[in-house]
Short mmCIF file of C-alpha atoms in Angstrom, two decimals:
data_model
loop_
_atom_site.label_atom_id
_atom_site.label_comp_id
_atom_site.label_asym_id
_atom_site.label_seq_id
_atom_site.Cartn_x
_atom_site.Cartn_y
_atom_site.Cartn_z
CA MET A 1 91.22 117.18 122.50
CA TYR A 2 93.92 117.69 119.73
CA HIS A 3 96.57 118.40 122.16
CA LYS A 4 95.93 115.06 123.99
CA ARG A 5 96.13 113.27 120.66
CA PHE A 6 99.32 115.07 119.71
CA VAL A 7 101.05 114.18 123.06
CA ALA A 8 100.02 110.64 122.75
CA ALA A 9 101.42 110.36 119.32
CA LEU A 10 104.70 111.94 120.53
CA LEU A 11 104.87 109.42 123.39
CA ALA A 12 104.23 106.57 121.09
CA ALA A 13 106.96 107.72 118.81
CA ALA A 14 109.37 108.24 121.64
CA LEU A 15 108.62 104.58 122.79
CA ALA A 16 109.02 103.30 119.21
CA VAL A 17 105.43 102.03 119.36
CA PRO A 18 103.87 101.91 115.86
CA THR A 19 100.46 103.45 116.38
CA GLY A 20 99.33 103.15 112.64
CA VAL A 21 97.65 106.59 112.94
CA ALA A 22 98.82 109.48 111.01
CA HIS A 23 97.55 112.58 112.68
CA ALA A 24 97.04 115.69 110.68
CA HIS A 25 98.87 118.97 110.47
CA PRO A 26 97.78 122.22 112.14
CA GLY A 27 94.12 122.63 111.60
CA HIS A 28 93.78 118.91 110.97
CA GLY A 29 92.93 118.38 114.57
CA GLY A 30 89.66 116.66 114.52
CA PRO A 31 86.60 115.56 112.51
CA ALA A 32 84.29 118.01 110.88
CA THR A 33 82.40 120.07 113.23
CA GLU A 34 79.87 121.36 110.51
CA ALA A 35 77.85 119.48 107.96
CA PRO A 36 77.91 120.15 104.30
CA ALA A 37 75.33 122.58 103.16
CA VAL A 38 71.76 121.29 103.58
CA ASN A 39 70.61 122.34 100.27
CA PRO A 40 73.75 122.69 98.07
CA LEU A 41 73.15 124.40 94.68
CA TYR A 42 73.76 122.02 91.82
CA GLY A 43 73.24 122.81 88.09
CA ASN A 44 75.45 125.09 85.87
CA GLY A 45 77.64 122.08 85.07
CA TRP A 46 77.50 120.57 88.53
CA GLN A 47 76.05 117.08 89.34
CA ARG A 48 76.00 115.09 92.47
CA LEU A 49 76.91 111.41 92.21
CA ALA A 50 77.15 108.27 94.33
CA PRO A 51 79.15 109.04 97.44
CA ILE A 52 82.35 107.21 98.04
CA ALA A 53 81.36 103.71 99.11
CA GLY A 54 84.06 103.24 101.70
CA GLY A 55 83.26 106.43 103.44
CA PRO A 56 84.90 109.90 103.99
CA ARG A 57 88.21 110.40 102.30
CA GLN A 58 90.75 113.44 102.30
CA GLU A 59 94.33 114.04 101.09
CA HIS A 60 93.98 111.27 98.56
CA SER A 61 94.88 111.12 94.90
CA VAL A 62 92.82 110.23 91.79
CA ALA A 63 93.51 108.88 88.39
CA ALA A 64 91.55 107.39 85.58
CA ILE A 65 91.82 104.35 83.42
CA GLY A 66 89.26 104.15 80.64
CA LYS A 67 85.92 104.96 82.19
CA HIS A 68 86.97 104.32 85.69
CA VAL A 69 88.15 106.76 88.38
CA TYR A 70 90.56 105.44 91.05
CA VAL A 71 90.65 107.01 94.46
CA ILE A 72 94.05 106.16 96.06
CA GLY A 73 95.25 106.40 99.72
CA GLY A 74 94.43 109.53 101.90
CA ILE A 75 93.07 109.93 105.39
CA ARG A 76 89.86 109.12 107.05
CA PRO A 77 88.41 109.51 110.55
CA ASP A 78 89.79 106.87 113.06
CA GLY A 79 86.72 106.88 115.24
CA ASN A 80 88.62 108.41 118.21
CA GLY A 81 88.68 112.02 117.07
CA GLY A 82 91.80 111.81 114.99
CA PHE A 83 92.70 110.47 111.48
CA VAL A 84 94.31 107.33 110.11
CA THR A 85 96.26 107.18 106.79
CA VAL A 86 94.86 104.32 104.68
CA PRO A 87 96.03 102.16 101.76
CA ASP A 88 92.45 101.90 100.47
CA VAL A 89 91.89 102.15 96.59
CA GLU A 90 88.28 102.49 95.46
CA VAL A 91 87.04 102.52 91.92
CA TYR A 92 84.14 104.48 90.48
CA ASP A 93 82.39 103.38 87.28
CA THR A 94 81.51 106.52 85.43
CA ILE A 95 78.84 104.71 83.31
CA ARG A 96 77.09 102.90 86.18
CA ASN A 97 77.56 105.45 88.94
CA THR A 98 78.81 102.64 91.20
CA TRP A 99 81.74 101.93 93.45
CA ARG A 100 83.95 98.83 94.07
CA HIS A 101 87.21 98.12 95.93
CA ALA A 102 90.50 97.37 94.37
CA ALA A 103 93.59 96.00 95.74
CA PRO A 104 94.95 98.29 98.42
CA LEU A 105 98.24 100.07 98.18
CA PRO A 106 101.02 97.99 99.78
CA VAL A 107 101.88 100.89 101.99
CA PRO A 108 99.34 103.40 103.47
CA MET A 109 99.94 106.89 102.14
CA ASN A 110 98.35 110.25 102.21
CA HIS A 111 99.12 112.94 99.62
CA PRO A 112 100.36 110.15 97.26
CA ASN A 113 101.92 111.21 93.92
CA ALA A 114 99.64 109.25 91.53
CA VAL A 115 99.05 109.35 87.78
CA ALA A 116 97.91 107.02 85.05
CA VAL A 117 100.20 105.95 82.08
CA GLY A 118 99.69 103.26 79.57
CA GLY A 119 96.64 101.88 81.18
CA LYS A 120 98.37 101.38 84.44
CA LEU A 121 98.42 103.50 87.76
CA TYR A 122 101.77 104.70 89.14
CA VAL A 123 102.21 105.98 92.65
CA LEU A 124 105.69 107.54 93.21
CA GLY A 125 106.00 108.30 96.89
CA GLY A 126 103.73 110.17 99.26
CA LEU A 127 103.45 110.99 102.97
CA SER A 128 102.75 108.84 106.04
CA GLY A 129 103.62 108.63 109.73
CA GLY A 130 102.37 109.09 113.20
CA ALA A 131 103.66 112.17 115.18
CA SER A 132 104.85 113.64 111.93
CA TRP A 133 104.02 112.85 108.26
CA GLN A 134 107.27 112.05 106.48
CA ALA A 135 107.90 111.58 102.81
CA LEU A 136 108.07 108.09 101.56
CA ARG A 137 110.27 106.80 98.77
CA ASP A 138 108.10 103.68 98.18
CA SER A 139 106.78 103.44 94.62
CA PHE A 140 104.39 101.03 92.89
CA VAL A 141 102.61 100.30 89.71
CA TYR A 142 98.93 98.88 89.46
CA ASN A 143 97.72 96.68 86.74
CA PRO A 144 93.80 96.83 86.53
CA VAL A 145 93.81 93.54 84.59
CA THR A 146 95.37 91.53 87.40
CA ASP A 147 94.17 93.83 90.21
CA ARG A 148 97.85 93.74 91.60
CA TRP A 149 100.35 96.33 92.72
CA THR A 150 104.03 95.67 92.00
CA ALA A 151 106.91 97.40 93.75
CA LEU A 152 109.08 99.62 91.70
CA PRO A 153 112.54 100.80 92.64
CA PRO A 154 112.19 103.41 95.36
CA MET A 155 112.49 107.08 94.61
CA PRO A 156 116.20 108.10 94.76
CA VAL A 157 117.33 109.44 98.24
CA GLY A 158 116.64 113.11 98.68
CA ILE A 159 113.89 113.58 96.17
CA GLU A 160 111.18 111.89 97.98
CA ARG A 161 108.06 114.01 98.76
CA GLY A 162 104.29 114.03 98.70
CA SER A 163 101.62 116.47 97.45
CA ALA A 164 103.47 117.22 94.23
CA ALA A 165 101.99 118.70 91.02
CA MET A 166 101.66 115.63 88.71
CA GLY A 167 101.60 115.27 84.88
CA ALA A 168 102.49 112.86 82.26
CA PHE A 169 103.62 112.94 78.72
CA GLY A 170 104.43 109.91 76.56
CA ARG A 171 106.31 107.48 78.75
CA ARG A 172 107.39 110.09 81.24
CA ILE A 173 105.82 111.17 84.57
CA TYR A 174 106.48 114.71 85.91
CA LEU A 175 106.58 115.77 89.57
CA ALA A 176 106.99 119.38 90.56
CA GLY A 177 107.25 120.72 94.04
CA GLY A 178 105.61 119.00 97.06
CA MET A 179 106.58 118.62 100.62
CA ARG A 180 108.97 116.33 102.57
CA THR A 181 107.55 116.76 106.08
CA LEU A 182 104.28 117.84 107.51
CA THR A 183 104.43 117.91 111.39
CA PRO A 184 101.30 118.36 113.63
CA GLY A 185 101.02 121.05 116.25
CA PRO A 186 101.41 124.80 116.36
CA GLY A 187 104.38 125.83 114.26
CA GLY A 188 104.84 122.35 113.07
CA LEU A 189 107.36 121.98 110.06
CA GLN A 190 105.83 122.05 106.68
CA ASP A 191 108.80 121.45 104.42
CA THR A 192 107.92 122.77 100.90
CA VAL A 193 110.17 122.01 97.99
CA ALA A 194 110.78 123.50 94.57
CA SER A 195 112.41 120.47 92.92
CA VAL A 196 111.18 119.00 89.61
CA HIS A 197 111.83 115.45 88.37
CA SER A 198 110.60 113.03 85.69
CA TYR A 199 110.32 109.30 85.68
CA ASP A 200 110.60 107.06 82.63
CA VAL A 201 108.26 104.17 83.00
CA LEU A 202 110.06 102.05 80.72
CA THR A 203 113.65 102.53 81.85
CA ARG A 204 112.54 103.23 85.47
CA ARG A 205 115.16 106.08 85.52
CA TRP A 206 114.80 109.39 87.16
CA THR A 207 115.88 112.68 85.63
CA THR A 208 116.38 115.94 87.54
CA LEU A 209 114.81 119.03 85.87
CA PRO A 210 115.03 122.80 86.54
CA ASP A 211 113.46 123.73 89.87
CA LEU A 212 110.14 125.63 89.98
CA PRO A 213 110.67 129.39 90.26
CA GLU A 214 109.31 129.08 93.92
CA ALA A 215 108.59 126.29 96.16
CA ARG A 216 104.99 124.83 96.09
CA ASP A 217 102.86 122.14 97.72
CA HIS A 218 99.10 121.26 97.62
CA VAL A 219 99.33 122.59 94.07
CA GLY A 220 97.43 121.92 90.78
CA GLY A 221 99.27 120.20 87.92
CA ALA A 222 98.45 119.20 84.43
CA VAL A 223 100.18 118.56 80.97
CA VAL A 224 98.56 120.21 77.94
CA GLY A 225 100.34 119.62 74.66
CA ARG A 226 104.01 119.70 75.43
CA THR A 227 103.81 121.96 78.38
CA PHE A 228 103.56 121.13 82.27
CA TYR A 229 101.48 123.63 84.09
CA VAL A 230 101.66 124.16 87.93
CA LEU A 231 98.90 126.34 89.38
CA GLY A 232 98.33 127.89 92.64
CA GLY A 233 99.34 126.03 95.88
CA ARG A 234 101.02 127.20 98.97
CA ASP A 235 104.47 127.57 100.56
CA ARG A 236 105.18 126.28 104.05
CA GLY A 237 101.69 126.68 105.51
CA GLN A 238 97.95 126.37 104.83
CA VAL A 239 97.31 130.16 104.78
CA ASN A 240 100.48 130.98 102.65
CA VAL A 241 98.48 130.62 99.49
CA ARG A 242 99.77 131.59 96.03
CA ASP A 243 98.12 132.60 92.79
CA THR A 244 100.98 131.81 90.39
CA THR A 245 100.72 129.87 87.11
CA TYR A 246 104.03 128.37 86.03
CA ALA A 247 104.53 126.57 82.72
CA MET A 248 107.42 124.33 81.75
CA ASP A 249 108.11 123.70 78.13
CA LEU A 250 108.91 119.94 78.27
CA PRO A 251 111.41 119.77 75.33
CA SER A 252 113.48 122.51 76.75
CA GLY A 253 112.94 122.27 80.50
CA LYS A 254 112.41 126.00 80.65
CA TRP A 255 110.02 127.60 83.10
CA THR A 256 107.86 130.69 82.37
CA GLU A 257 105.22 132.55 84.37
CA ARG A 258 101.76 132.96 82.90
CA ALA A 259 98.63 134.96 84.03
CA PRO A 260 97.90 134.54 87.72
CA MET A 261 95.02 132.85 89.15
CA PRO A 262 92.09 135.19 90.14
CA THR A 263 91.94 133.61 93.56
CA PRO A 264 95.13 132.59 95.30
CA ARG A 265 94.48 129.05 96.82
CA GLY A 266 96.23 125.96 98.15
CA GLY A 267 94.89 122.50 98.54
CA ILE A 268 93.13 122.69 95.11
CA ALA A 269 92.04 120.01 92.69
CA ALA A 270 92.86 120.47 89.08
CA ALA A 271 92.14 118.69 85.72
CA ALA A 272 92.63 119.49 82.08
CA VAL A 273 89.95 119.12 79.34
CA GLY A 274 91.08 120.34 75.89
CA SER A 275 93.07 123.58 76.15
CA LYS A 276 91.57 124.50 79.48
CA ILE A 277 92.82 123.51 83.12
CA TYR A 278 89.94 123.56 85.62
CA THR A 279 90.75 124.31 89.33
CA PHE A 280 88.41 123.63 92.25
CA GLY A 281 88.12 124.62 95.78
CA GLY A 282 91.15 124.89 98.13
CA GLU A 283 92.14 126.01 101.65
CA GLY A 284 93.65 129.06 103.11
CA LYS A 285 90.67 131.42 103.01
CA ILE A 286 90.67 133.52 106.20
CA VAL A 287 87.28 134.46 107.44
CA ASN A 288 87.12 136.23 110.94
CA GLY A 289 90.61 135.07 111.67
CA ALA A 290 89.88 131.27 110.80
CA ASN A 291 91.20 129.27 108.05
CA THR A 292 88.28 128.23 105.89
CA VAL A 293 87.60 126.58 102.42
CA PHE A 294 87.16 128.09 98.99
CA SER A 295 84.21 127.33 96.71
CA GLU A 296 85.82 128.90 93.63
CA THR A 297 85.85 127.14 90.29
CA GLU A 298 88.20 128.84 87.85
CA ALA A 299 89.50 127.78 84.40
CA TYR A 300 92.73 128.61 82.82
CA ASP A 301 92.83 128.68 78.78
CA VAL A 302 96.41 127.81 77.84
CA ARG A 303 96.01 129.31 74.39
CA SER A 304 94.73 132.75 75.41
CA ASP A 305 96.62 132.87 78.75
CA ARG A 306 93.37 133.84 80.40
CA TRP A 307 91.35 132.80 83.49
CA GLU A 308 87.59 132.76 83.83
CA LYS A 309 85.35 132.18 86.80
CA LEU A 310 82.74 129.43 86.61
CA ALA A 311 79.97 128.20 88.88
CA PRO A 312 81.24 127.58 92.43
CA MET A 313 81.40 124.12 94.03
CA PRO A 314 78.08 123.16 95.62
CA ILE A 315 79.99 121.75 98.48
CA PRO A 316 83.27 123.62 98.96
CA ARG A 317 86.22 121.42 99.67
CA HIS A 318 89.97 121.16 99.86
CA GLY A 319 92.37 118.24 100.08
CA THR A 320 90.58 116.44 97.31
CA ALA A 321 91.70 115.76 93.67
CA ALA A 322 90.09 115.93 90.19
CA ILE A 323 90.29 113.79 87.07
CA ALA A 324 88.71 114.28 83.62
CA VAL A 325 87.01 111.36 81.77
CA GLY A 326 85.85 112.77 78.49
CA GLY A 327 84.42 116.24 79.02
CA THR A 328 83.38 115.50 82.64
CA ILE A 329 85.58 116.11 85.67
CA TYR A 330 85.10 113.93 88.76
CA ILE A 331 85.90 115.32 92.29
CA PRO A 332 85.60 112.67 95.03
CA GLY A 333 86.04 113.43 98.76
CA GLY A 334 87.86 116.16 100.45
CA GLY A 335 87.36 118.29 103.52
CA ASN A 336 84.65 120.93 104.01
CA LEU A 337 86.54 122.85 106.79
CA GLY A 338 90.06 124.24 107.05
CA GLY A 339 92.34 121.24 108.19
CA GLY A 340 90.94 117.76 108.44
CA ALA A 341 87.28 117.20 107.74
CA PRO A 342 86.90 114.33 105.42
CA LEU A 343 83.65 113.80 103.37
CA ASP A 344 82.39 111.06 101.21
CA VAL A 345 80.81 113.59 98.85
CA HIS A 346 81.36 112.92 95.20
CA ASP A 347 80.58 115.53 92.55
CA ALA A 348 81.03 115.93 88.82
CA PHE A 349 81.59 119.10 86.73
CA ARG A 350 80.77 119.23 83.05
CA ALA A 351 83.55 121.21 81.25
CA LYS A 352 82.67 123.89 78.72
#
């Protein structure tokens, strides 16, 4: 089935017919063939919340403004055995446990680079396409008061990518790593980068910073204090997972390596609460020769440079994202199988 869809996409591309469908990379070849655990184990900090109202979502981004969590872009099943990249933006009210729709992105994106700064959402590029997912330069800012997206100057040529580690400090947004191309099919190109840049939301200017020590995509990112952390991820393929923890001192731009993750993982979700960065799930766990999903929850304490293992995810997922509101981390959507398997599951984890 996957090969038929891949050939159809290639034909459409060759004929310059826009299909509007962004088929996934190797392993993203169809909808989930297994349901989530029938009796997932909650407790130990975990709580099940209202599912995403608009249905399954994967390879999206999340950000928070006040008490509201925004789910931005991603992929969902197209009803024909494949996936479509969507512009959808949904908003979760953490007080009422309810969902509503917000204005969609002007351009459909998966793996968007999204972060909140100064009460607004910024999306600085991402991936989209049909036969191959390609990096987009398109950038936008969202004002929740007016429920409107406004176009920003596009990312400079050559630095566009999706799936970057994201962080913000003051008026600057930081992007580390990511990928420029993700092509479906066996041996399809996964073009991982090591480049690091910052964007000033006031001047709208980009600055090139020192590269990561190694290229990474599908990686965790967070700023704690004056340090930008880049955790785990992968390099040119789902199973090429890494356990590295890199830290950039923002004033100097210097990278150092910190204690490694206990479990190498790509496709993780990450969020910071206080002096700890929490990492959830991921992809690239090989079981009986198959690429499967991690359930691990592991936290990194930036002060002690130590990791600890916490209660695993009740429903293991990858291709999701996490954001903290107060001491609670929200993790909507993601896939429960290696590759494409979007779910509408929405869980919360109470940080210690």
